[in-house]
Each structure stands twice: as structure tokens, then as C-alpha cells.
Short mmCIF file of C-alpha atoms in Angstrom, two decimals:
data_model
loop_
_atom_site.label_atom_id
_atom_site.label_comp_id
_atom_site.label_asym_id
_atom_site.label_seq_id
_atom_site.Cartn_x
_atom_site.Cartn_y
_atom_site.Cartn_z
CA MET A 1 23.91 4.90 -19.62
CA MET A 2 23.88 6.19 -16.03
CA VAL A 3 20.70 8.07 -15.35
CA THR A 4 20.72 11.09 -13.04
CA PRO A 5 18.35 11.14 -10.07
CA GLU A 6 16.60 14.25 -11.40
CA SER A 7 15.69 12.64 -14.70
CA ASP A 8 15.21 9.20 -13.21
CA MET A 9 12.72 9.87 -10.46
CA ASP A 10 10.69 13.05 -10.31
CA THR A 11 9.43 13.78 -6.79
CA GLY A 12 5.92 14.41 -5.68
CA ALA A 13 4.36 14.36 -9.19
CA ALA A 14 0.61 13.59 -9.21
CA LEU A 15 -0.26 10.55 -11.24
CA GLY A 16 -2.28 11.03 -14.43
CA PRO A 17 -5.58 9.28 -15.26
CA PRO A 18 -6.54 6.58 -14.74
CA LEU A 19 -3.37 5.45 -12.97
CA GLY A 20 -0.43 7.10 -14.71
CA LEU A 21 2.12 4.87 -13.03
CA PRO A 22 5.76 5.57 -13.96
CA ALA A 23 6.87 3.38 -16.84
CA ASP A 24 10.41 2.89 -15.63
CA ARG A 25 10.07 2.39 -11.88
CA PRO A 26 7.49 1.54 -9.24
CA ALA A 27 5.45 4.40 -7.81
CA ILE A 28 6.23 5.13 -4.18
CA MET A 29 3.22 5.20 -1.88
CA GLY A 30 4.00 6.95 1.39
CA ILE A 31 2.16 5.79 4.48
CA LEU A 32 0.40 8.43 6.62
CA ASN A 33 -1.40 6.90 9.59
CA THR A 34 -3.62 9.32 11.54
CA THR A 35 -4.18 6.74 14.27
CA PRO A 36 -3.05 6.34 17.87
CA ASP A 37 -2.37 2.58 17.49
CA SER A 38 -0.81 1.67 14.14
CA PHE A 39 1.91 -0.94 14.51
CA SER A 40 4.90 1.21 13.38
CA ASP A 41 4.07 4.86 14.00
CA GLY A 42 0.88 4.84 16.03
CA GLY A 43 0.31 8.16 17.77
CA ARG A 44 3.16 10.03 16.10
CA HIS A 45 0.89 11.67 13.53
CA PHE A 46 -2.40 11.55 15.42
CA ARG A 47 -2.53 15.31 16.00
CA LEU A 48 -3.53 17.24 12.84
CA ALA A 49 -0.42 19.43 12.79
CA ASP A 50 1.86 16.41 13.08
CA ALA A 51 -0.05 14.52 10.33
CA LEU A 52 0.22 17.50 7.96
CA ALA A 53 3.89 18.05 8.65
CA HIS A 54 4.67 14.41 8.08
CA GLY A 55 2.60 14.25 4.93
CA ARG A 56 4.47 17.21 3.49
CA ARG A 57 7.79 15.56 4.44
CA LEU A 58 6.75 12.44 2.55
CA VAL A 59 5.92 14.46 -0.56
CA ASP A 60 9.16 16.41 -0.36
CA ALA A 61 11.01 13.10 -0.03
CA GLY A 62 9.50 11.83 -3.29
CA ALA A 63 6.16 10.13 -2.56
CA ASP A 64 4.03 9.81 -5.66
CA ILE A 65 1.02 8.78 -3.57
CA LEU A 66 0.05 9.53 0.02
CA ASP A 67 -1.95 6.74 1.60
CA ILE A 68 -3.94 8.28 4.45
CA GLY A 69 -5.63 5.98 6.93
CA GLY A 70 -7.66 6.59 10.06
CA GLU A 71 -8.27 3.03 11.27
CA SER A 72 -5.42 0.76 12.35
CA THR A 73 -5.44 -2.64 10.65
CA ARG A 74 -2.52 -4.12 12.56
CA PRO A 75 -3.02 -7.67 13.92
CA GLY A 76 -5.41 -7.56 16.84
CA ALA A 77 -6.68 -4.02 16.12
CA GLU A 78 -10.23 -3.14 17.05
CA PRO A 79 -12.41 -1.28 14.53
CA VAL A 80 -13.30 2.37 15.02
CA SER A 81 -16.56 4.09 14.26
CA VAL A 82 -17.06 5.67 10.83
CA ALA A 83 -17.48 9.05 12.54
CA GLU A 84 -14.11 8.70 14.30
CA GLU A 85 -12.40 7.60 11.11
CA LEU A 86 -13.82 10.59 9.23
CA ASP A 87 -12.72 12.97 11.96
CA ARG A 88 -9.19 11.64 11.66
CA VAL A 89 -8.75 11.64 7.89
CA LEU A 90 -10.87 14.39 6.35
CA PRO A 91 -8.92 17.41 7.67
CA VAL A 92 -5.68 15.76 6.55
CA ILE A 93 -6.95 14.98 3.05
CA GLU A 94 -8.37 18.50 2.61
CA ALA A 95 -5.09 20.11 3.65
CA LEU A 96 -2.85 17.84 1.57
CA ALA A 97 -5.03 17.58 -1.58
CA ASP A 98 -2.90 20.19 -3.29
CA SER A 99 0.45 18.81 -2.00
CA GLY A 100 1.49 17.53 -5.44
CA ALA A 101 1.02 13.86 -4.60
CA THR A 102 -1.97 11.70 -5.44
CA ILE A 103 -4.05 11.19 -2.26
CA SER A 104 -5.20 7.65 -1.43
CA ILE A 105 -7.74 6.87 1.26
CA ASP A 106 -6.90 3.69 3.17
CA THR A 107 -10.36 2.53 4.29
CA ARG A 108 -12.79 -0.35 4.06
CA ASN A 109 -15.88 1.77 4.78
CA PRO A 110 -17.94 3.16 1.89
CA GLU A 111 -19.02 6.20 3.87
CA VAL A 112 -15.36 7.11 4.31
CA MET A 113 -14.63 6.46 0.65
CA ARG A 114 -17.32 8.91 -0.47
CA ALA A 115 -16.30 11.67 1.93
CA ALA A 116 -12.60 11.21 1.27
CA VAL A 117 -13.00 11.48 -2.50
CA ALA A 118 -15.16 14.58 -2.04
CA ALA A 119 -12.38 16.02 0.09
CA GLY A 120 -9.70 15.39 -2.54
CA ALA A 121 -8.68 11.72 -2.43
CA ALA A 122 -8.10 10.21 -5.85
CA TRP A 123 -7.49 6.50 -4.94
CA ILE A 124 -9.19 4.03 -2.64
CA ASN A 125 -7.03 1.43 -0.89
CA ASP A 126 -9.25 -1.25 0.67
CA ILE A 127 -7.78 -4.10 2.69
CA SER A 128 -11.04 -6.01 2.29
CA ALA A 129 -11.04 -5.79 -1.51
CA LEU A 130 -14.46 -4.05 -1.37
CA SER A 131 -16.01 -6.90 0.59
CA HIS A 132 -16.36 -5.31 4.05
CA SER A 133 -19.71 -3.64 3.32
CA PRO A 134 -22.53 -4.53 0.92
CA ASP A 135 -22.27 -0.94 -0.36
CA SER A 136 -18.53 -0.92 -1.07
CA LEU A 137 -18.63 -2.12 -4.66
CA ALA A 138 -21.38 0.27 -5.78
CA THR A 139 -19.74 3.13 -3.92
CA ALA A 140 -16.35 2.56 -5.55
CA ALA A 141 -17.91 2.16 -8.96
CA GLY A 142 -19.85 5.38 -8.60
CA LEU A 143 -16.79 7.34 -7.48
CA GLY A 144 -14.87 6.27 -10.57
CA VAL A 145 -11.39 6.39 -8.96
CA PRO A 146 -8.68 3.72 -8.94
CA VAL A 147 -9.10 1.03 -6.29
CA VAL A 148 -6.51 -1.18 -4.59
CA LEU A 149 -7.96 -4.64 -3.88
CA MET A 150 -6.02 -6.41 -1.15
CA HIS A 151 -6.10 -9.98 0.10
CA ALA A 152 -6.57 -10.52 3.83
CA LEU A 153 -7.41 -13.74 5.58
CA GLY A 154 -10.14 -12.72 8.03
CA ASP A 155 -10.54 -9.61 10.10
CA PRO A 156 -7.57 -7.66 11.57
CA ARG A 157 -8.68 -8.78 15.06
CA THR A 158 -8.18 -12.47 14.21
CA MET A 159 -6.18 -12.73 10.98
CA GLN A 160 -2.98 -13.84 12.67
CA ASP A 161 -4.64 -16.59 14.65
CA ALA A 162 -2.98 -19.60 13.01
CA PRO A 163 -3.45 -18.67 9.30
CA ALA A 164 -3.31 -21.71 7.05
CA TYR A 165 -3.33 -22.37 3.26
CA ASP A 166 -2.80 -25.42 1.06
CA ASP A 167 -1.01 -23.21 -1.51
CA VAL A 168 -0.76 -19.63 -0.36
CA VAL A 169 0.22 -18.21 -3.77
CA ALA A 170 -2.56 -19.96 -5.70
CA GLU A 171 -5.19 -19.13 -3.08
CA VAL A 172 -4.26 -15.44 -2.84
CA ARG A 173 -3.99 -15.15 -6.63
CA ASP A 174 -7.37 -16.86 -7.12
CA TYR A 175 -9.00 -14.64 -4.50
CA LEU A 176 -7.68 -11.48 -6.15
CA ALA A 177 -8.74 -12.70 -9.59
CA ALA A 178 -12.25 -13.27 -8.27
CA ARG A 179 -12.41 -9.87 -6.63
CA ILE A 180 -11.21 -8.22 -9.83
CA ASP A 181 -13.99 -9.95 -11.75
CA VAL A 182 -16.58 -8.88 -9.17
CA ALA A 183 -15.30 -5.30 -9.26
CA VAL A 184 -15.43 -5.17 -13.06
CA ALA A 185 -18.95 -6.65 -13.06
CA ALA A 186 -19.95 -3.88 -10.57
CA GLY A 187 -18.82 -1.21 -13.04
CA ILE A 188 -15.24 -0.50 -12.03
CA ALA A 189 -13.04 -0.31 -15.10
CA ARG A 190 -10.25 -2.92 -15.07
CA ASP A 191 -7.71 -0.21 -15.90
CA ARG A 192 -8.58 1.42 -12.52
CA LEU A 193 -7.77 -1.66 -10.44
CA ILE A 194 -4.61 -2.55 -8.55
CA ALA A 195 -4.04 -5.82 -6.69
CA ASP A 196 -2.17 -6.29 -3.41
CA PRO A 197 -1.29 -9.80 -2.08
CA GLY A 198 -1.56 -8.47 1.49
CA ILE A 199 1.79 -9.27 3.06
CA GLY A 200 1.26 -9.83 6.77
CA PHE A 201 -2.53 -9.91 6.60
CA GLY A 202 -3.32 -13.45 7.72
CA LYS A 203 0.06 -14.88 6.75
CA THR A 204 2.95 -16.48 8.57
CA VAL A 205 6.59 -15.63 7.87
CA ALA A 206 6.74 -18.60 5.51
CA HIS A 207 3.59 -17.45 3.68
CA ASN A 208 4.99 -13.96 3.27
CA LEU A 209 8.27 -15.30 1.88
CA GLU A 210 6.52 -17.61 -0.56
CA LEU A 211 4.33 -14.78 -1.83
CA LEU A 212 7.37 -12.53 -2.35
CA ALA A 213 9.43 -15.32 -3.92
CA ARG A 214 6.66 -16.00 -6.45
CA LEU A 215 5.49 -12.44 -6.95
CA ASP A 216 5.66 -12.85 -10.71
CA ALA A 217 2.80 -15.37 -10.39
CA PHE A 218 0.47 -12.38 -9.92
CA ALA A 219 1.32 -10.85 -13.35
CA GLY A 220 -1.45 -12.97 -14.88
CA LEU A 221 -4.06 -10.92 -13.02
CA GLY A 222 -3.72 -8.28 -15.69
CA VAL A 223 -3.65 -5.31 -13.27
CA PRO A 224 -0.72 -3.54 -11.57
CA ILE A 225 0.57 -5.10 -8.34
CA LEU A 226 1.09 -3.13 -5.13
CA VAL A 227 3.17 -4.56 -2.29
CA GLY A 228 3.31 -3.22 1.24
CA LEU A 229 5.88 -4.89 3.46
CA SER A 230 7.53 -1.88 5.06
CA ARG A 231 8.63 -2.45 8.67
CA LYS A 232 6.33 -5.47 9.05
CA SER A 233 6.84 -8.04 11.81
CA PHE A 234 8.07 -10.80 9.53
CA ILE A 235 11.15 -8.65 8.85
CA GLY A 236 11.72 -8.51 12.57
CA ARG A 237 11.33 -12.26 12.93
CA LEU A 238 13.86 -12.85 10.17
CA SER A 239 16.35 -10.25 11.36
CA GLY A 240 15.83 -9.99 15.11
CA ALA A 241 14.75 -6.32 14.85
CA THR A 242 12.03 -6.28 17.44
CA ASP A 243 11.30 -2.57 17.07
CA ALA A 244 9.47 -1.61 13.85
CA GLY A 245 11.71 1.46 13.48
CA GLU A 246 14.77 -0.77 13.24
CA ARG A 247 13.54 -2.59 10.12
CA LEU A 248 14.67 -0.14 7.44
CA GLY A 249 17.31 -2.48 5.97
CA GLY A 250 14.86 -5.35 5.58
CA SER A 251 12.21 -3.00 4.21
CA LEU A 252 14.57 -1.72 1.52
CA ALA A 253 15.67 -5.26 0.60
CA GLY A 254 12.03 -6.21 0.19
CA ALA A 255 11.22 -3.10 -1.80
CA LEU A 256 14.06 -3.79 -4.27
CA TRP A 257 13.04 -7.42 -4.61
CA CYS A 258 9.48 -6.39 -5.39
CA ALA A 259 10.66 -3.75 -7.88
CA ALA A 260 12.74 -6.38 -9.65
CA HIS A 261 9.86 -8.82 -9.81
CA GLY A 262 7.05 -6.73 -11.19
CA ALA A 263 5.56 -4.57 -8.41
CA ARG A 264 4.26 -1.31 -9.85
CA VAL A 265 3.52 0.38 -6.50
CA ILE A 266 5.54 -0.03 -3.30
CA ARG A 267 3.89 1.15 -0.06
CA VAL A 268 6.48 2.38 2.45
CA HIS A 269 7.11 4.36 5.58
CA ASP A 270 10.63 5.46 4.57
CA VAL A 271 10.11 7.34 1.32
CA SER A 272 13.47 9.08 0.95
CA GLU A 273 15.43 5.92 1.63
CA THR A 274 13.29 3.86 -0.72
CA ARG A 275 13.60 6.42 -3.50
CA GLN A 276 17.40 6.45 -3.09
CA ALA A 277 17.57 2.64 -3.17
CA LEU A 278 15.47 2.56 -6.34
CA GLN A 279 17.63 5.20 -7.96
CA VAL A 280 20.77 3.19 -7.43
CA TRP A 281 19.13 -0.08 -8.47
CA ARG A 282 17.87 1.53 -11.73
CA ALA A 283 21.20 3.16 -12.44
CA VAL A 284 23.05 -0.12 -12.09
CA ASP A 285 20.44 -1.89 -14.20
CA ALA A 286 20.69 0.75 -16.91
CA ALA A 287 24.51 0.39 -16.98
CA ARG A 288 24.40 -3.35 -17.72
CA PRO A 289 25.46 -4.39 -21.21
CA ALA A 290 22.53 -5.14 -23.48
CA ASP A 291 23.49 -8.82 -23.73
CA ALA A 292 24.02 -9.31 -19.98
#
């Protein structure tokens, strides 16, 4: 039976505890960078008014989650001070906490985690899988909110300097399994954990493709999988789209592949377009004969 967009994908609905992910589709995480130097939209939402306007546009377009970050983690990026990161994200979180979407703080610093949750954030998204600071595990456990654990090979400054693996899928999966175990031992409930293979974080084009091709290998981790590949450089290398803003087609293709292979959260820049693509994909899938 064909499903209407209204019944198929509610827009901007906050997720229930502990995760409340939609049962019939991936949750859409909209990216809101409050930085001057992020790889795709650096500087566009650096001013508070611009960040708030864009955040509201993402919610109106159908974002279930807003992932707000104040430190660029693009390849080669330099870290910023905790004070600077807080100045960038806290006013945005406070203003958007009642937007209707779940607010996620994209940070690897425990001080930012604490302040962001106090300001209204309900998820932590940590590219270091709570390994950047000795205090990260205890901080996340004490806050009691869902945590995204991501794999990254090295620091953003150096992660793309000739990354190498014997078996990228096995090594990324084993790393995430180990970080899940460490997080649970630290007091974070397993049902509050999400795993992210970290597309583009210390990976070549071939590594990224292998991780995506074998995405179902991560199902054994026993936690939902998040994938963020929106507008990333490997899409440009495959397609010739040198400008990040020209990679919508590749981003949508990747999003649909991930949706079809088990991803429960898809992190994107282009929320409206991703939502539409998922609507059509689900409608076609629902129309298939039961024995197809």
C-alpha cells in the first residue's frame, strides 16, 4: 500500500527516551555547524542569527535531530579552545532547545558536553568515542543521555595522512565494539549508545566504499548505526564534484544505500531532499508484492 508523506514521515518530532528512533525509517540528523571553517558550510552559520535561522529551516524541513557543533573536525582542522567552542554552541542550543527536534551536541570535550546538556542538548555525538579526554566517559555516564561513539583514525589534523588498515571493516567494527564495552562498563546504558563507522575520518575512498558496502557487518554491535557521508570529499572524488555544495546527488545515493542496509540515523546537510528521497524509497518498498 502506498504510504502518504504525512503518515510516513512526521517532521521535527522530538525523539522519545532513551532513543525513540522511528521504527519504519532512519531518523534524519540535520547538521548545524557554528564554525568559520567546516568543510561544507564553514562560515555560513557562524553568526548567531544565521545559525538560528538555519536550524529552524532544518527542523521545518523534517530533521528529527539537530547536531550542533562548534569545532570543525574536517581533515587538517586545528582544535579550538573549550571557551570558544562554548561561546559558539551554547546560545544556539538554548534558542533551539524548544524547536521540536532533539538537540545533539557534536563535541569531544567533556566541559562542552556538560554545559550543552544543561542548556538543552539531549544527545552527545563524539567523534573520539569518548576517548579524547580522561573525563569523557564519566561525564557522559553522569549526564545519562544517548551517546554516539564514532570511529576515527587519529586526530583531525593528521587523520588523512596515508590512513591504512589490514581489514578496514573488521578493524572499525572491533574498535566500536571495544568502545561500547568501555562505555557500558563506565555506566552508560547500552540502549543509550549509537555507533558510527566514521566515513571520511581517517579513510581513503576505497576504505569508505568498503565500509558502506559491508554496512550490515555492524549489525552485530547490538546498537543502532549512524552514518554521516553527506557532501564528503570521497563523493567528489568519485563524481568529479569538487565543490561540496555540488554533491547532493551522491549524498542522496549514499543515504538511500545506508537506509537499505541498516542505518538507523543518517546525518545530512540537505534535510528536505533526504526526507523526500526516503519517502519515495519507502513508498516503493511498501508497494512491492509480499513475495518479491
